Amino acid sequence: MEKGVALGRAIELACKTPLSHSTEILPLEKARGRVLAHSLKSKVNDPRFDNSAMDGFAIIASDCESPGVKLTIVGTSQTGGKAPPPIINGQACRIMTGAPLPEGADAIVMVEDTEVNNDQVTINGPARTGYIRKRAENLSTGQEALPAGTHLSSASLALAGTMGHGKVEVIKKPRIAILSTGDELVQPGTELASGQIYESNSHALASLVESMGCEAVRHESANDSMDELRTTLDSLSTCDAILTSGGVSMGEWDLVRKIMEEEGDISFWRMKLRPGGPPLFGTWKGTPLFGLPGNPVSSLVVFHVLVAPWIAKSLGYHPEMGPRLNQKVSVKLEENVSGAPEKLCLRRIRIRSDNGQLLATTHTHQGSGNMHSMVAHNGLTLLPPDTDGKAGEVIDALWIL
Ligand code: AMP
Ligand code: MG
């Protein structure tokens, strides 16, 4: 077991036991939010044929050099219809947006710039070749436009459709168990007895797990009892991974750490991180297990910086196009922010854009138990160990999306 590891080392160690996964084929309409298992190539040219970007008339540009010219209308080009008649000099063909360009035509005049009289059209505005959308100008057949690891969000789903894919092979959602531990925890919405508090971490963790393209399997919180923990962990080890919260610090009642030490297999314990020092990673009967801190802010930030990269690496998410919870950015500090001795310091910051620059301030009390601070802020500093941030300085930060 390694103790007190830096974040980079923690990710490296966790990735030695990746999240296992398989794939499944889904119809496009069921694939929203899923992640592509393989890259997708286009089955067609896009556009399939030269077509008009405007409603108007397809004409020959050299006919329309002076305003007021009159042309004979020889037919109509409609979307989804028959091939339009070809045109020669002196002729025009009505055309709808997306309809094929008639043979012979080399420009389009917008309908607003024309006047029709029986089978004659007067051209009052410019004829533009730029109003023609050329065959394959967006994508050509065989072109790989969606790489493996792409998160299928609105635009990428539509592009898969454009490319002709009715079904896609996606990563089957790994099942990640979430277990809060602590005698004091009760479900929100129930009465609190003396000494009890509402359990909240599982809600944040389940939401983060789902946002990373996995299925969250929430389990009722377990009491601080070795027997209860053992039985519960055994029942959850059928999942692909387990996230616990609470019980991983130095205290006598930190039983997740104790049971993992005695009966599990710990790869590392404690990280050089503030907040979020106590986590452990290991396996319980072969199932990867992150023991996250109980303090609500700590469990969430450790998910962002440690668990999310582990999921992303394990499942082969594309660095730019895969599911993401946050983005690394440079921010200019508007006030002094203190760092932490020997630890990467993740202070909560509010990031806003101002005149092309991202500015960062802090607002509420930063205690690791204060969940309100995670809502009132939208970012975390990445202050290196032993480094304070000074007002006016540009530092690295995570922008929580
Ligand atoms: P622990 O790591 O178990 O010592 O817990 C640290 C602090 O976080 C304690 O104040 C706990 O009451 C609190 N805590 C632990 N788990 C949760 C949870 N699931 N929801 C809300 N607070 C929690
Ligand atoms: Mg506890």
XYZ file of C-alpha atoms and ligand atoms in Angstrom:
425
model
C 0.000 0.000 0.000
C 1.272 3.502 -0.858
C 0.446 6.259 1.611
C -0.032 9.977 0.994
C 0.168 9.932 -2.817
C 0.023 12.898 -5.185
C -3.051 13.097 -7.435
C -1.187 11.989 -10.585
C 0.183 8.918 -8.820
C -3.263 8.120 -7.378
C -4.787 8.128 -10.877
C -1.924 5.974 -12.163
C -2.367 3.421 -9.370
C -6.161 3.311 -9.760
C -5.837 2.825 -13.523
C -3.903 -0.390 -12.893
C -7.320 -1.783 -11.934
C -9.546 -0.307 -14.623
C -13.320 -0.353 -14.653
C -14.305 -3.371 -16.751
C -16.906 -2.918 -19.451
C -18.513 -4.378 -22.535
C -20.427 -2.954 -25.490
C -23.965 -3.178 -26.841
C -25.696 -2.170 -30.061
C -28.540 0.316 -29.680
C -30.900 2.002 -32.129
C -30.020 5.677 -32.467
C -33.153 6.777 -30.611
C -32.013 4.859 -27.521
C -28.393 5.990 -27.675
C -28.724 9.477 -26.186
C -26.072 10.130 -23.541
C -24.159 6.931 -24.383
C -20.547 6.692 -25.538
C -19.396 5.314 -28.900
C -17.396 2.100 -28.600
C -15.832 2.513 -32.074
C -15.328 5.383 -34.468
C -18.116 5.969 -36.996
C -17.517 6.468 -40.710
C -19.975 8.157 -42.998
C -21.977 5.804 -45.242
C -22.831 8.668 -47.602
C -21.550 11.919 -49.025
C -22.969 14.959 -47.236
C -24.529 16.630 -49.142
C -25.327 13.697 -51.422
C -25.612 16.009 -54.481
C -25.084 19.693 -55.324
C -28.158 21.498 -53.986
C -29.507 24.926 -53.250
C -29.029 26.696 -49.905
C -31.946 29.045 -50.744
C -35.468 29.051 -52.094
C -35.196 30.827 -55.464
C -34.088 30.164 -59.032
C -31.216 28.136 -60.414
C -29.687 30.093 -63.274
C -26.493 30.542 -65.297
C -24.492 33.341 -63.643
C -23.254 34.839 -66.912
C -26.937 35.458 -67.916
C -27.519 37.650 -64.852
C -24.642 40.140 -64.925
C -26.914 43.181 -65.437
C -30.011 43.778 -63.250
C -33.524 43.330 -64.684
C -32.699 40.427 -66.998
C -35.682 38.202 -67.892
C -35.356 34.385 -68.053
C -37.797 31.633 -69.082
C -38.851 29.284 -66.302
C -38.487 25.702 -67.546
C -39.457 23.719 -64.441
C -39.073 23.216 -60.719
C -36.506 21.367 -58.615
C -38.145 19.999 -55.478
C -36.668 18.126 -52.512
C -37.303 14.408 -52.682
C -38.674 14.752 -56.192
C -37.665 13.752 -59.700
C -34.435 15.063 -61.250
C -35.042 18.645 -62.469
C -34.841 19.576 -66.163
C -31.458 20.875 -67.333
C -31.188 24.572 -68.266
C -29.403 26.469 -71.019
C -28.664 30.183 -71.434
C -31.792 32.331 -71.080
C -33.527 29.781 -68.847
C -34.172 29.450 -65.093
C -35.462 26.635 -62.903
C -37.442 27.234 -59.714
C -35.605 25.596 -56.801
C -36.339 24.834 -53.162
C -33.785 24.783 -50.341
C -32.072 21.375 -50.412
C -33.337 20.468 -53.903
C -30.816 19.254 -56.528
C -29.150 21.786 -58.795
C -30.319 21.336 -62.407
C -27.653 20.391 -64.923
C -26.297 23.541 -66.595
C -27.037 25.876 -63.669
C -24.094 27.375 -61.773
C -25.677 29.901 -59.383
C -28.830 30.670 -57.391
C -30.869 33.863 -57.093
C -32.949 34.204 -53.928
C -36.721 34.267 -54.418
C -36.806 37.691 -52.685
C -34.687 39.083 -55.553
C -37.021 37.917 -58.336
C -40.397 38.768 -59.832
C -42.446 36.131 -61.672
C -44.784 36.817 -64.590
C -46.324 33.651 -66.095
C -43.350 31.614 -67.338
C -40.921 34.532 -67.061
C -38.783 35.561 -64.106
C -37.085 38.967 -63.745
C -33.808 38.821 -61.876
C -33.408 41.885 -59.617
C -30.670 40.743 -57.260
C -27.325 38.973 -57.224
C -26.765 35.459 -58.598
C -24.494 33.650 -56.165
C -22.467 30.472 -56.630
C -22.105 30.515 -52.824
C -25.777 29.575 -52.519
C -24.904 26.149 -53.930
C -24.042 23.477 -51.368
C -21.521 21.239 -53.096
C -21.673 17.451 -53.023
C -19.576 16.043 -50.114
C -18.501 19.491 -48.934
C -19.356 18.499 -45.330
C -18.376 14.829 -45.346
C -17.342 12.274 -47.917
C -18.256 8.585 -47.884
C -15.909 6.659 -45.582
C -14.823 9.742 -43.665
C -14.463 9.168 -39.923
C -16.350 12.024 -38.275
C -17.136 10.624 -34.832
C -14.160 9.081 -32.999
C -14.418 6.228 -30.493
C -15.205 7.560 -27.044
C -17.574 10.271 -28.290
C -20.422 11.171 -25.968
C -23.626 10.939 -27.970
C -25.168 14.310 -27.232
C -27.590 16.215 -29.466
C -25.237 17.175 -32.304
C -23.284 13.903 -32.400
C -26.537 11.881 -32.482
C -27.734 13.971 -35.410
C -24.386 13.515 -37.170
C -24.586 9.728 -36.688
C -27.986 9.944 -38.377
C -26.638 12.154 -41.192
C -23.965 9.541 -41.803
C -26.621 6.824 -42.176
C -26.225 4.902 -38.927
C -29.543 3.624 -37.570
C -27.763 1.627 -34.860
C -24.571 2.340 -32.970
C -22.267 0.246 -30.842
C -21.894 1.933 -27.475
C -20.274 1.210 -24.142
C -22.641 -0.779 -21.967
C -23.162 1.255 -18.810
C -20.932 -0.170 -16.085
C -22.799 -0.546 -12.781
C -21.222 1.473 -10.004
C -22.446 0.899 -6.456
C -22.697 3.838 -4.085
C -22.623 3.193 -0.377
C -22.668 5.867 2.304
C -21.465 4.800 5.703
C -22.115 6.267 9.128
C -24.385 5.605 12.117
C -25.551 9.233 12.023
C -27.018 9.171 8.496
C -30.732 9.069 7.686
C -32.535 9.617 4.413
C -33.785 13.147 3.751
C -37.550 13.448 4.139
C -37.617 11.450 7.371
C -37.593 12.656 10.991
C -34.214 13.229 12.596
C -33.518 11.685 16.007
C -30.871 13.104 18.320
C -27.398 13.093 16.730
C -28.634 12.204 13.253
C -28.040 14.148 10.037
C -29.411 13.814 6.535
C -27.465 11.653 4.130
C -26.549 13.686 1.063
C -23.350 12.337 -0.504
C -25.027 9.466 -2.339
C -27.181 11.916 -4.291
C -24.169 13.856 -5.564
C -22.172 10.708 -6.302
C -25.050 8.989 -8.123
C -25.540 12.059 -10.276
C -21.814 12.252 -11.108
C -21.694 8.526 -11.922
C -24.653 8.884 -14.306
C -23.090 11.953 -15.949
C -20.016 9.852 -16.697
C -22.098 7.347 -18.683
C -22.446 4.704 -15.943
C -25.379 3.286 -13.985
C -25.488 4.293 -10.331
C -26.623 1.524 -7.984
C -27.490 3.376 -4.762
C -27.556 1.358 -1.606
C -29.028 2.449 1.705
C -26.337 3.806 3.983
C -24.581 1.267 6.162
C -23.930 1.611 9.867
C -20.444 1.745 11.299
C -20.286 -1.998 11.929
C -17.714 -4.402 10.514
C -20.341 -7.124 10.053
C -22.790 -4.851 8.272
C -20.057 -3.419 6.056
C -18.780 -6.876 5.152
C -22.240 -8.177 4.200
C -23.063 -5.024 2.249
C -19.747 -4.891 0.377
C -20.123 -8.595 -0.485
C -23.570 -7.966 -1.937
C -22.295 -4.951 -3.914
C -19.253 -6.737 -5.306
C -21.378 -8.016 -8.202
C -21.260 -4.400 -9.486
C -18.359 -3.258 -11.672
C -17.074 -0.864 -8.993
C -17.968 0.380 -5.522
C -17.808 3.953 -4.222
C -18.121 4.290 -0.487
C -18.236 7.555 1.402
C -17.180 8.086 4.983
C -15.102 6.011 7.335
C -11.697 6.302 5.674
C -9.869 8.671 8.034
C -7.620 7.827 10.967
C -10.369 7.478 13.604
C -11.324 4.368 15.482
C -14.724 4.384 13.811
C -13.355 4.716 10.311
C -14.315 1.184 9.481
C -14.155 1.270 5.690
C -10.428 1.783 6.019
C -10.205 -0.891 8.728
C -12.156 -3.528 6.817
C -10.239 -2.796 3.615
C -6.947 -3.105 5.508
C -7.936 -6.366 7.141
C -10.037 -8.086 4.505
C -9.666 -6.136 1.248
C -6.685 -5.105 -0.784
C -5.589 -1.449 -0.596
C -3.513 0.070 -3.378
C -3.170 3.535 -1.809
C -4.513 5.428 1.151
C -4.518 9.202 1.640
C -3.757 11.770 -1.015
C -1.849 15.043 -1.042
C -5.041 16.968 -1.609
C -7.044 19.634 0.222
C -9.899 19.144 0.652
C -10.054 15.404 0.094
C -7.014 13.978 1.909
C -8.375 10.656 3.224
C -9.394 8.566 0.150
C -8.316 5.018 -0.442
C -8.430 2.824 -3.507
C -8.246 -0.932 -3.683
C -10.335 -3.997 -4.394
C -12.994 -5.816 -2.417
C -13.122 -9.463 -3.562
C -11.729 -8.324 -6.917
C -14.096 -5.359 -7.395
C -12.417 -1.936 -7.606
C -13.390 0.219 -4.626
C -12.867 3.913 -3.960
C -13.212 4.821 -0.305
C -14.185 8.480 -0.581
C -14.175 10.868 2.375
C -17.411 11.447 4.265
C -17.217 15.222 4.279
C -19.676 16.160 1.542
C -17.437 18.604 -0.354
C -14.471 16.254 -0.117
C -16.336 13.290 -1.580
C -17.498 15.386 -4.514
C -14.168 16.988 -5.347
C -12.362 13.655 -5.084
C -14.845 12.249 -7.576
C -14.036 15.134 -9.943
C -10.271 14.829 -9.753
C -9.761 11.087 -9.187
C -12.806 8.923 -9.971
C -13.892 10.760 -13.135
C -10.434 10.469 -14.793
C -10.341 6.769 -13.811
C -13.729 6.134 -15.447
C -12.736 8.158 -18.523
C -9.423 6.307 -18.957
C -10.926 2.884 -18.251
C -13.715 3.332 -20.778
C -11.576 5.027 -23.441
C -13.444 8.332 -23.465
C -12.217 10.787 -26.063
C -10.417 13.666 -24.266
C -12.433 16.374 -26.013
C -15.546 14.549 -27.163
C -16.180 12.137 -24.290
C -18.421 12.793 -21.272
C -16.900 15.469 -19.073
C -17.791 16.971 -15.725
C -15.272 19.761 -15.772
C -12.727 21.470 -17.941
C -9.229 22.669 -17.124
C -8.986 26.429 -17.729
C -6.738 29.365 -16.830
C -8.379 31.926 -14.555
C -7.244 35.301 -13.256
C -7.685 35.562 -9.498
C -9.544 38.624 -8.269
C -8.378 38.107 -4.701
C -5.641 36.340 -2.766
C -6.304 32.637 -2.267
C -4.207 30.601 0.127
C -2.795 27.242 -0.931
C -1.866 24.283 1.259
C 1.465 22.965 2.524
C 2.536 19.919 0.484
C -0.946 19.485 -0.969
C -2.704 20.312 -4.209
C -5.287 22.858 -3.094
C -8.786 22.770 -4.550
C -10.412 25.966 -3.310
C -13.897 26.633 -4.533
C -14.064 29.576 -6.894
C -16.740 31.367 -8.877
C -15.582 31.680 -12.504
C -17.049 34.286 -14.795
C -16.118 35.534 -18.214
C -15.205 39.208 -18.514
C -13.788 40.870 -21.635
C -12.403 37.669 -23.050
C -10.849 36.563 -19.771
C -12.011 34.175 -17.065
C -12.008 35.796 -13.633
C -12.270 33.906 -10.364
C -13.543 34.977 -6.945
C -14.532 33.097 -3.801
C -17.722 33.735 -1.888
C -18.940 31.435 0.818
C -17.303 29.671 3.720
C -14.982 26.982 2.329
C -15.355 24.229 4.971
C -15.281 20.713 3.575
C -18.684 20.073 5.157
C -20.305 23.052 3.435
C -22.180 21.713 0.425
C -23.605 25.178 -0.176
C -20.107 26.239 -1.211
C -20.205 23.712 -4.089
C -23.449 25.222 -5.330
C -22.371 28.844 -4.877
C -19.141 28.217 -6.797
C -18.557 26.669 -10.204
C -14.880 25.849 -10.122
C -11.912 24.568 -8.169
C -8.416 25.994 -8.050
C -5.552 23.684 -8.930
C -3.033 25.440 -6.710
C 0.181 23.371 -6.613
C 1.493 22.301 -3.187
C 2.988 25.125 -1.074
C 1.691 27.799 -3.452
C -0.621 30.689 -2.649
C -2.581 32.421 -5.377
C -2.211 36.230 -5.519
C -4.809 38.670 -6.769
C -4.134 39.356 -10.471
C -2.292 36.076 -10.987
C -3.407 33.580 -13.659
C -3.703 30.034 -12.328
C -5.006 26.639 -13.468
C -8.496 25.715 -12.377
C -11.258 23.233 -13.100
C -14.427 24.757 -14.453
C -17.301 22.550 -13.340
C -19.658 22.192 -16.274
P -16.382 10.463 8.123
O -15.444 10.513 6.964
O -17.177 9.221 8.158
O -15.639 10.713 9.401
O -17.391 11.663 7.942
C -16.925 12.999 7.937
C -18.086 13.943 8.073
O -18.938 13.829 6.947
C -18.973 13.679 9.274
O -19.379 14.937 9.793
C -20.137 12.924 8.711
O -21.292 13.082 9.472
C -20.270 13.534 7.339
N -20.841 12.569 6.375
C -20.350 11.336 6.165
N -21.066 10.700 5.218
C -22.027 11.559 4.828
C -23.085 11.483 3.884
N -23.276 10.386 3.149
N -23.900 12.554 3.742
C -23.681 13.659 4.490
N -22.704 13.799 5.380
C -21.882 12.772 5.577
Mg -18.276 8.296 9.552
